[in-house]
Amino acid sequence: MKLQRKNRRALALGAIAVSGALALTACGSDDTGSGSNDPAASAAAGNIKCDDAKGQLLADGSSAQKNAIDAWVKQFTAACNGVQINYKGGGSGAGVTAFTQGQVAFAGSDSALDEEEITASKKICTGGQGIDLPMVGGPIAVGYNVPGVENLVLDAPTLAKIFNDKIKNWNDPAIAKLNPEAKLPDLKIQAFHRSDESGTTDNFTKYLIATAKSEWPYEGGKAWQAKGGQSAAGSSGVAQQVKQTSGAISYMELSYAKDGINAVKIDTGAAAPVEANVANATKMIAAAKRVGTGKDMALELDYATKADGAYPITLVTYEIVCDKGNKSDTLAGTKAFLRYIASEDGQKILTANDYAPMPEEIISEVRTTIDGLS
């Protein structure tokens, strides 16, 4: 994933207040996790090492990974009943802000920390700094609700024009050319984007910038910049709007593209249009380059790939922690939880919940880094 360091002015993040009673599972978000569907999950919970973990962990960030976090928390807290975890899932922007303000034990973000965020983290990571640990992968599905159309194919320029309010109807010639066999209705396109600052937005627009720059003349970032369209908060928010709105289209993590939402296949120039699924996202992530230095493991993806079977609109969600200087009262719990989710058992849960596990060469280094957190 091409995680460029963004100008902070484009990513101004509002402060959040984290308060209220903690629950054993994530709460306080409109993104409702589905829990694990893996029949081996309960048995795997017996392998979880709690160490000295106890007390309460506050966390916030990426709503794209929230279904995965919910599944993990369910298993972890069942095995380590002395730990309470509240992952709010308020979006990547909110999570990074909460982390750099010292409000959470760890944060989730679909974009790696930029230079200003790393600098801010040094104020709360005594003797260290915030680092990015790639933990969750997955395709950003372009979900749509068009009656009678189940196998829609779009390419980057057409997607850019749709979300830039240049293509307004589903029977537009550009869409028809990509779907010669489809019966496209004379129906208005209802394009939805995220209202909150979101790493999913950042990654989706990075794809458009890399592949359709002339049709997408924006800088990119966590905040939506194009004109027009409608908005909703969180991955679950845009998914709900697509589900209930005829003619709707939006971008969301794959686990939200269900129950009446179809996912677009992307024409990348490969031998065949690429489906949004876990295997195709994993193929994309496996070709990523590491661009982080030291213990930071920020990755760079090639959004313009034409490799067969590589789904280009893929994100990697990072868990953000201090390499040194983590709060003593939450360090044991944070390490135990991160150690579990990076474990073989933890990563297996991802596939059962429509996420892509990290390739072994990446996750093995993540495990070593977690062991060294202090």
Tab-separated table of C-alpha atoms in Angstrom:
chain	number	residue	atom	x	y	z
A	1	MET	CA	0.000	0.000	0.000
A	2	LYS	CA	1.424	3.306	-0.975
A	3	LEU	CA	1.299	5.049	2.349
A	4	GLN	CA	2.695	8.427	1.514
A	5	ARG	CA	3.332	10.924	4.250
A	6	LYS	CA	0.442	13.326	3.926
A	7	ASN	CA	0.375	17.008	4.678
A	8	ARG	CA	-1.198	17.292	8.092
A	9	ARG	CA	-3.251	20.242	6.967
A	10	ALA	CA	-5.293	17.897	4.782
A	11	LEU	CA	-5.766	15.492	7.647
A	12	ALA	CA	-6.757	17.742	10.522
A	13	LEU	CA	-8.261	15.431	13.060
A	14	GLY	CA	-10.830	16.329	15.643
A	15	ALA	CA	-10.102	15.394	19.216
A	16	ILE	CA	-12.316	12.769	20.745
A	17	ALA	CA	-13.412	12.179	24.263
A	18	VAL	CA	-13.098	8.589	25.354
A	19	SER	CA	-15.240	7.864	28.357
A	20	GLY	CA	-17.939	5.624	29.758
A	21	ALA	CA	-18.118	2.179	31.164
A	22	LEU	CA	-16.077	-0.494	29.451
A	23	ALA	CA	-17.510	-3.713	28.092
A	24	LEU	CA	-15.904	-7.065	27.455
A	25	THR	CA	-16.428	-6.526	23.747
A	26	ALA	CA	-16.070	-3.458	21.616
A	27	CYS	CA	-18.878	-0.943	22.019
A	28	GLY	CA	-19.849	2.638	21.344
A	29	SER	CA	-19.808	2.434	17.551
A	30	ASP	CA	-22.450	2.015	14.903
A	31	ASP	CA	-20.244	-0.625	13.274
A	32	THR	CA	-21.523	-3.895	14.691
A	33	GLY	CA	-19.116	-6.812	14.546
A	34	SER	CA	-20.271	-10.181	13.411
A	35	GLY	CA	-18.103	-12.289	15.661
A	36	SER	CA	-16.085	-15.233	14.499
A	37	ASN	CA	-17.633	-17.890	12.275
A	38	ASP	CA	-14.609	-20.172	12.591
A	39	PRO	CA	-15.604	-23.462	14.283
A	40	ALA	CA	-12.021	-23.840	15.505
A	41	ALA	CA	-12.029	-20.452	17.251
A	42	SER	CA	-13.146	-21.730	20.644
A	43	ALA	CA	-10.488	-24.411	20.681
A	44	ALA	CA	-7.875	-21.877	19.599
A	45	ALA	CA	-8.768	-19.695	22.577
A	46	GLY	CA	-7.122	-22.315	24.779
A	47	ASN	CA	-3.764	-21.384	23.216
A	48	ILE	CA	-3.999	-17.726	24.224
A	49	LYS	CA	-1.310	-16.619	26.678
A	50	CYS	CA	-2.656	-14.020	29.078
A	51	ASP	CA	0.644	-13.480	30.928
A	52	ASP	CA	0.028	-10.753	33.508
A	53	ALA	CA	-2.698	-9.061	31.491
A	54	LYS	CA	-5.404	-7.444	33.580
A	55	GLY	CA	-7.499	-4.325	33.816
A	56	GLN	CA	-9.037	-2.223	31.089
A	57	LEU	CA	-7.783	-1.420	27.595
A	58	LEU	CA	-9.224	1.498	25.654
A	59	ALA	CA	-8.654	1.487	21.900
A	60	ASP	CA	-10.118	3.318	18.927
A	61	GLY	CA	-9.653	3.671	15.206
A	62	SER	CA	-10.378	1.936	11.921
A	63	SER	CA	-13.982	0.900	11.457
A	64	ALA	CA	-12.852	-1.310	8.557
A	65	GLN	CA	-11.198	-3.728	10.996
A	66	LYS	CA	-13.880	-3.553	13.674
A	67	ASN	CA	-15.547	-6.841	12.737
A	68	ALA	CA	-12.135	-8.508	13.082
A	69	ILE	CA	-11.448	-6.795	16.406
A	70	ASP	CA	-14.845	-7.882	17.734
A	71	ALA	CA	-14.109	-11.507	16.829
A	72	TRP	CA	-10.667	-11.309	18.428
A	73	VAL	CA	-11.925	-9.620	21.594
A	74	LYS	CA	-14.566	-12.313	22.017
A	75	GLN	CA	-11.919	-15.046	22.037
A	76	PHE	CA	-9.297	-13.132	23.996
A	77	THR	CA	-11.535	-11.993	26.836
A	78	ALA	CA	-12.992	-15.486	27.146
A	79	ALA	CA	-9.495	-16.805	27.785
A	80	CYS	CA	-8.186	-13.785	29.737
A	81	ASN	CA	-11.185	-12.800	31.812
A	82	GLY	CA	-9.147	-10.335	33.854
A	83	VAL	CA	-8.909	-8.002	30.845
A	84	GLN	CA	-11.610	-5.701	29.506
A	85	ILE	CA	-11.241	-4.264	26.007
A	86	ASN	CA	-13.221	-1.438	24.459
A	87	TYR	CA	-12.446	-0.827	20.785
A	88	LYS	CA	-14.615	2.092	19.740
A	89	GLY	CA	-14.112	1.851	15.965
A	90	GLY	CA	-14.654	5.578	15.424
A	91	GLY	CA	-12.508	5.729	12.286
A	92	SER	CA	-8.783	5.891	11.580
A	93	GLY	CA	-8.577	9.634	12.104
A	94	ALA	CA	-10.211	9.467	15.512
A	95	GLY	CA	-7.995	6.550	16.505
A	96	VAL	CA	-4.733	8.274	15.600
A	97	THR	CA	-5.819	11.433	17.413
A	98	ALA	CA	-6.740	9.429	20.506
A	99	PHE	CA	-3.355	7.681	20.404
A	100	THR	CA	-1.268	10.835	20.017
A	101	GLN	CA	-3.225	12.421	22.866
A	102	GLY	CA	-2.487	9.454	25.119
A	103	GLN	CA	-6.133	8.425	25.474
A	104	VAL	CA	-5.839	4.825	24.256
A	105	ALA	CA	-3.517	1.844	24.731
A	106	PHE	CA	-3.406	1.256	20.985
A	107	ALA	CA	-5.124	2.525	17.845
A	108	GLY	CA	-6.182	1.007	14.548
A	109	SER	CA	-5.548	2.878	11.308
A	110	ASP	CA	-5.852	2.023	7.627
A	111	SER	CA	-3.103	4.567	6.918
A	112	ALA	CA	0.345	4.561	8.472
A	113	LEU	CA	1.397	7.408	10.741
A	114	ASP	CA	2.685	10.464	8.898
A	115	GLU	CA	5.687	12.499	10.045
A	116	GLU	CA	3.665	14.947	12.109
A	117	GLU	CA	1.772	12.119	13.804
A	118	ILE	CA	5.043	10.339	14.631
A	119	THR	CA	6.387	13.547	16.139
A	120	ALA	CA	3.214	13.939	18.215
A	121	SER	CA	3.480	10.332	19.405
A	122	LYS	CA	6.889	10.973	20.957
A	123	LYS	CA	5.192	13.126	23.587
A	124	ILE	CA	3.268	10.150	24.928
A	125	CYS	CA	5.763	7.357	24.092
A	126	THR	CA	8.451	8.125	26.665
A	127	GLY	CA	11.813	7.410	25.043
A	128	GLY	CA	10.161	6.025	21.938
A	129	GLN	CA	7.552	6.712	19.254
A	130	GLY	CA	4.438	5.312	17.674
A	131	ILE	CA	4.959	2.456	15.221
A	132	ASP	CA	2.721	0.767	12.645
A	133	LEU	CA	2.141	-2.985	12.910
A	134	PRO	CA	0.311	-4.437	9.862
A	135	MET	CA	-2.278	-6.822	11.243
A	136	VAL	CA	-5.421	-6.927	9.091
A	137	GLY	CA	-5.727	-6.981	5.327
A	138	GLY	CA	-8.699	-6.912	3.080
A	139	PRO	CA	-10.268	-5.670	-0.095
A	140	ILE	CA	-12.192	-2.413	-0.141
A	141	ALA	CA	-15.314	-3.567	-1.915
A	142	VAL	CA	-17.154	-1.143	-4.162
A	143	GLY	CA	-20.640	-2.131	-3.102
A	144	TYR	CA	-23.697	-1.294	-5.193
A	145	ASN	CA	-27.453	-1.753	-5.258
A	146	VAL	CA	-28.761	-1.792	-8.819
A	147	PRO	CA	-31.858	-3.958	-9.407
A	148	GLY	CA	-31.247	-6.674	-11.969
A	149	VAL	CA	-27.466	-6.158	-12.155
A	150	GLU	CA	-25.396	-8.725	-10.275
A	151	ASN	CA	-22.013	-8.890	-12.036
A	152	LEU	CA	-21.032	-5.287	-12.590
A	153	VAL	CA	-17.565	-4.506	-13.947
A	154	LEU	CA	-16.012	-1.051	-13.591
A	155	ASP	CA	-12.548	0.367	-14.187
A	156	ALA	CA	-10.684	3.169	-12.442
A	157	PRO	CA	-11.607	6.055	-14.792
A	158	THR	CA	-15.284	5.125	-14.639
A	159	LEU	CA	-15.236	4.806	-10.863
A	160	ALA	CA	-13.519	8.181	-10.590
A	161	LYS	CA	-16.166	9.824	-12.752
A	162	ILE	CA	-18.966	8.213	-10.731
A	163	PHE	CA	-17.601	9.423	-7.398
A	164	ASN	CA	-16.656	12.805	-8.884
A	165	ASP	CA	-20.269	13.344	-9.995
A	166	LYS	CA	-19.415	13.207	-13.695
A	167	ILE	CA	-21.330	10.003	-14.485
A	168	LYS	CA	-24.839	10.341	-13.118
A	169	ASN	CA	-26.905	7.436	-14.491
A	170	TRP	CA	-26.454	3.682	-14.444
A	171	ASN	CA	-27.069	3.306	-18.187
A	172	ASP	CA	-24.248	5.740	-19.020
A	173	PRO	CA	-22.299	4.655	-22.146
A	174	ALA	CA	-19.057	4.280	-20.179
A	175	ILE	CA	-20.675	1.745	-17.837
A	176	ALA	CA	-22.484	0.027	-20.708
A	177	LYS	CA	-19.218	-0.434	-22.611
A	178	LEU	CA	-17.729	-2.342	-19.675
A	179	ASN	CA	-20.891	-4.422	-19.240
A	180	PRO	CA	-22.173	-5.317	-22.729
A	181	GLU	CA	-24.322	-8.205	-21.472
A	182	ALA	CA	-25.931	-6.322	-18.573
A	183	LYS	CA	-29.381	-4.758	-18.658
A	184	LEU	CA	-28.498	-1.428	-17.102
A	185	PRO	CA	-31.522	0.538	-15.887
A	186	ASP	CA	-32.238	4.205	-16.528
A	187	LEU	CA	-31.622	4.902	-12.849
A	188	LYS	CA	-29.868	7.767	-11.077
A	189	ILE	CA	-26.571	6.922	-9.394
A	190	GLN	CA	-26.565	7.614	-5.643
A	191	ALA	CA	-22.897	7.774	-4.647
A	192	PHE	CA	-22.107	7.639	-0.927
A	193	HIS	CA	-18.800	8.467	0.769
A	194	ARG	CA	-17.584	8.525	4.356
A	195	SER	CA	-18.476	11.604	6.402
A	196	ASP	CA	-15.783	10.869	9.012
A	197	GLU	CA	-12.052	10.978	8.412
A	198	SER	CA	-11.281	7.469	7.311
A	199	GLY	CA	-8.325	5.346	6.294
A	200	THR	CA	-10.704	3.521	3.952
A	201	THR	CA	-11.299	6.814	2.146
A	202	ASP	CA	-7.534	7.403	2.078
A	203	ASN	CA	-6.850	4.024	0.468
A	204	PHE	CA	-9.780	4.186	-1.952
A	205	THR	CA	-8.704	7.604	-3.213
A	206	LYS	CA	-5.047	6.511	-3.419
A	207	TYR	CA	-6.238	3.896	-5.885
A	208	LEU	CA	-8.059	6.532	-7.950
A	209	ILE	CA	-5.053	8.888	-7.846
A	210	ALA	CA	-2.693	6.105	-8.966
A	211	THR	CA	-4.897	4.855	-11.788
A	212	ALA	CA	-7.165	7.702	-12.929
A	213	LYS	CA	-5.421	10.930	-12.006
A	214	SER	CA	-6.981	12.990	-14.800
A	215	GLU	CA	-10.471	12.032	-13.644
A	216	TRP	CA	-9.605	12.382	-9.940
A	217	PRO	CA	-7.744	15.707	-9.509
A	218	TYR	CA	-7.563	15.630	-5.709
A	219	GLU	CA	-4.730	15.351	-3.226
A	220	GLY	CA	-6.281	12.475	-1.294
A	221	GLY	CA	-6.219	11.781	2.424
A	222	LYS	CA	-8.543	10.612	5.158
A	223	ALA	CA	-11.075	13.383	4.488
A	224	TRP	CA	-13.316	13.147	1.399
A	225	GLN	CA	-12.486	15.960	-1.036
A	226	ALA	CA	-14.672	15.515	-4.106
A	227	LYS	CA	-17.842	17.521	-4.578
A	228	GLY	CA	-21.294	16.025	-4.758
A	229	GLY	CA	-22.523	12.711	-3.493
A	230	GLN	CA	-23.957	11.875	-0.099
A	231	SER	CA	-22.225	10.855	3.103
A	232	ALA	CA	-22.588	8.529	6.071
A	233	ALA	CA	-20.438	7.735	9.095
A	234	GLY	CA	-18.398	4.554	9.362
A	235	SER	CA	-18.227	1.461	7.194
A	236	SER	CA	-21.567	0.283	8.544
A	237	GLY	CA	-23.110	3.662	7.787
A	238	VAL	CA	-22.287	3.673	4.082
A	239	ALA	CA	-23.191	-0.015	3.832
A	240	GLN	CA	-26.606	0.660	5.329
A	241	GLN	CA	-27.228	3.480	2.858
A	242	VAL	CA	-26.312	1.273	-0.100
A	243	LYS	CA	-28.511	-1.535	1.192
A	244	GLN	CA	-31.597	0.662	1.500
A	245	THR	CA	-31.100	2.944	-1.535
A	246	SER	CA	-31.859	1.823	-5.071
A	247	GLY	CA	-29.097	2.990	-7.401
A	248	ALA	CA	-26.581	3.440	-4.589
A	249	ILE	CA	-22.837	2.788	-4.690
A	250	SER	CA	-20.097	3.229	-2.088
A	251	TYR	CA	-16.779	1.821	-0.882
A	252	MET	CA	-16.502	-0.340	2.237
A	253	GLU	CA	-14.502	-3.179	3.741
A	254	LEU	CA	-15.623	-6.512	2.266
A	255	SER	CA	-17.244	-7.836	5.455
A	256	TYR	CA	-19.853	-5.065	5.167
A	257	ALA	CA	-20.729	-5.845	1.528
A	258	LYS	CA	-23.472	-8.390	2.092
A	259	ASP	CA	-27.224	-8.776	2.629
A	260	GLY	CA	-28.333	-7.177	-0.626
A	261	ILE	CA	-25.067	-5.430	-1.524
A	262	ASN	CA	-23.163	-6.678	-4.564
A	263	ALA	CA	-19.467	-5.961	-5.101
A	264	VAL	CA	-18.004	-4.550	-8.317
A	265	LYS	CA	-15.357	-6.505	-10.221
A	266	ILE	CA	-12.453	-4.265	-11.200
A	267	ASP	CA	-11.068	-4.152	-14.733
A	268	THR	CA	-7.354	-3.537	-14.062
A	269	GLY	CA	-6.101	-4.492	-17.505
A	270	ALA	CA	-5.387	-8.031	-16.295
A	271	ALA	CA	-6.606	-11.073	-18.229
A	272	ALA	CA	-9.978	-10.892	-16.459
A	273	PRO	CA	-11.789	-8.458	-14.148
A	274	VAL	CA	-10.730	-9.021	-10.545
A	275	GLU	CA	-13.199	-9.933	-7.814
A	276	ALA	CA	-13.078	-8.417	-4.342
A	277	ASN	CA	-12.227	-11.424	-2.198
A	278	VAL	CA	-9.742	-12.458	0.463
A	279	ALA	CA	-7.476	-14.486	-1.829
A	280	ASN	CA	-7.134	-11.666	-4.342
A	281	ALA	CA	-6.410	-9.152	-1.580
A	282	THR	CA	-3.751	-11.439	-0.114
A	283	LYS	CA	-2.069	-11.629	-3.519
A	284	MET	CA	-1.961	-7.831	-3.593
A	285	ILE	CA	-0.519	-7.570	-0.070
A	286	ALA	CA	2.123	-10.241	-0.719
A	287	ALA	CA	3.726	-7.938	-3.302
A	288	ALA	CA	3.856	-4.960	-0.890
A	289	LYS	CA	7.105	-3.170	-0.117
A	290	ARG	CA	8.089	-2.210	3.400
A	291	VAL	CA	8.696	1.538	3.635
A	292	GLY	CA	8.768	1.960	7.417
A	293	THR	CA	12.137	2.255	9.162
A	294	GLY	CA	13.356	0.780	12.428
A	295	LYS	CA	10.531	-1.070	14.130
A	296	ASP	CA	7.909	0.720	12.038
A	297	MET	CA	6.400	-1.647	9.468
A	298	ALA	CA	4.485	0.668	7.141
A	299	LEU	CA	3.884	-0.986	3.765
A	300	GLU	CA	3.456	0.305	0.227
A	301	LEU	CA	1.032	-1.324	-2.209
A	302	ASP	CA	1.035	-1.005	-5.992
A	303	TYR	CA	-2.496	0.245	-6.681
A	304	ALA	CA	-1.822	0.292	-10.424
A	305	THR	CA	-1.043	-3.433	-10.585
A	306	LYS	CA	-2.182	-5.396	-13.610
A	307	ALA	CA	-1.211	-8.757	-12.135
A	308	ASP	CA	-3.801	-11.443	-12.745
A	309	GLY	CA	-5.929	-12.039	-9.667
A	310	ALA	CA	-4.527	-9.117	-7.648
A	311	TYR	CA	-7.367	-6.980	-6.317
A	312	PRO	CA	-6.071	-3.394	-6.475
A	313	ILE	CA	-8.321	-1.609	-3.953
A	314	THR	CA	-6.851	-3.322	-0.933
A	315	LEU	CA	-6.010	-1.890	2.457
A	316	VAL	CA	-3.796	-2.916	5.317
A	317	THR	CA	-4.914	-1.903	8.790
A	318	TYR	CA	-2.187	-1.207	11.322
A	319	GLU	CA	-2.301	-1.490	15.079
A	320	ILE	CA	-0.427	1.552	16.376
A	321	VAL	CA	1.502	1.328	19.635
A	322	CYS	CA	4.595	2.844	21.241
A	323	ASP	CA	7.782	0.906	20.576
A	324	LYS	CA	8.983	2.194	23.963
A	325	GLY	CA	7.177	4.086	26.683
A	326	ASN	CA	3.840	2.304	26.700
A	327	LYS	CA	1.860	2.956	29.886
A	328	SER	CA	2.842	0.450	32.539
A	329	ASP	CA	-0.745	-0.289	33.579
A	330	THR	CA	-1.774	-1.343	30.058
A	331	LEU	CA	1.475	-2.724	28.625
A	332	ALA	CA	0.932	-6.372	29.652
A	333	GLY	CA	-2.631	-6.415	28.346
A	334	THR	CA	-1.685	-4.677	25.102
A	335	LYS	CA	1.174	-7.081	24.394
A	336	ALA	CA	-0.938	-10.134	25.234
A	337	PHE	CA	-3.774	-9.028	22.958
A	338	LEU	CA	-1.496	-8.034	20.086
A	339	ARG	CA	0.485	-11.259	20.490
A	340	TYR	CA	-2.749	-13.224	20.162
A	341	ILE	CA	-4.104	-11.406	17.106
A	342	ALA	CA	-0.733	-11.786	15.349
A	343	SER	CA	-0.592	-15.500	16.202
A	344	GLU	CA	-1.475	-18.262	13.787
A	345	ASP	CA	-4.781	-18.800	15.597
A	346	GLY	CA	-5.585	-15.103	15.582
A	347	GLN	CA	-4.839	-14.695	11.897
A	348	LYS	CA	-7.011	-17.714	11.022
A	349	ILE	CA	-10.033	-15.874	12.405
A	350	LEU	CA	-9.586	-13.200	9.730
A	351	THR	CA	-10.433	-15.460	6.802
A	352	ALA	CA	-13.627	-16.599	8.520
A	353	ASN	CA	-14.698	-12.958	8.742
A	354	ASP	CA	-13.878	-11.875	5.154
A	355	TYR	CA	-10.470	-10.370	5.968
A	356	ALA	CA	-7.062	-11.247	4.547
A	357	PRO	CA	-4.375	-12.585	6.897
A	358	MET	CA	-0.929	-11.030	6.669
A	359	PRO	CA	1.591	-13.010	4.612
A	360	GLU	CA	3.886	-15.090	6.825
A	361	GLU	CA	7.029	-13.063	6.102
A	362	ILE	CA	5.233	-9.924	7.330
A	363	ILE	CA	3.392	-11.318	10.353
A	364	SER	CA	6.462	-13.162	11.658
A	365	GLU	CA	8.296	-9.847	11.936
A	366	VAL	CA	5.249	-8.295	13.594
A	367	ARG	CA	5.372	-11.012	16.272
A	368	THR	CA	9.024	-10.276	17.001
A	369	THR	CA	8.308	-6.566	17.283
A	370	ILE	CA	5.416	-7.158	19.703
A	371	ASP	CA	7.650	-9.224	21.964
A	372	GLY	CA	10.044	-6.281	22.202
A	373	LEU	CA	7.473	-3.625	23.145
A	374	SER	CA	8.254	-1.903	26.415
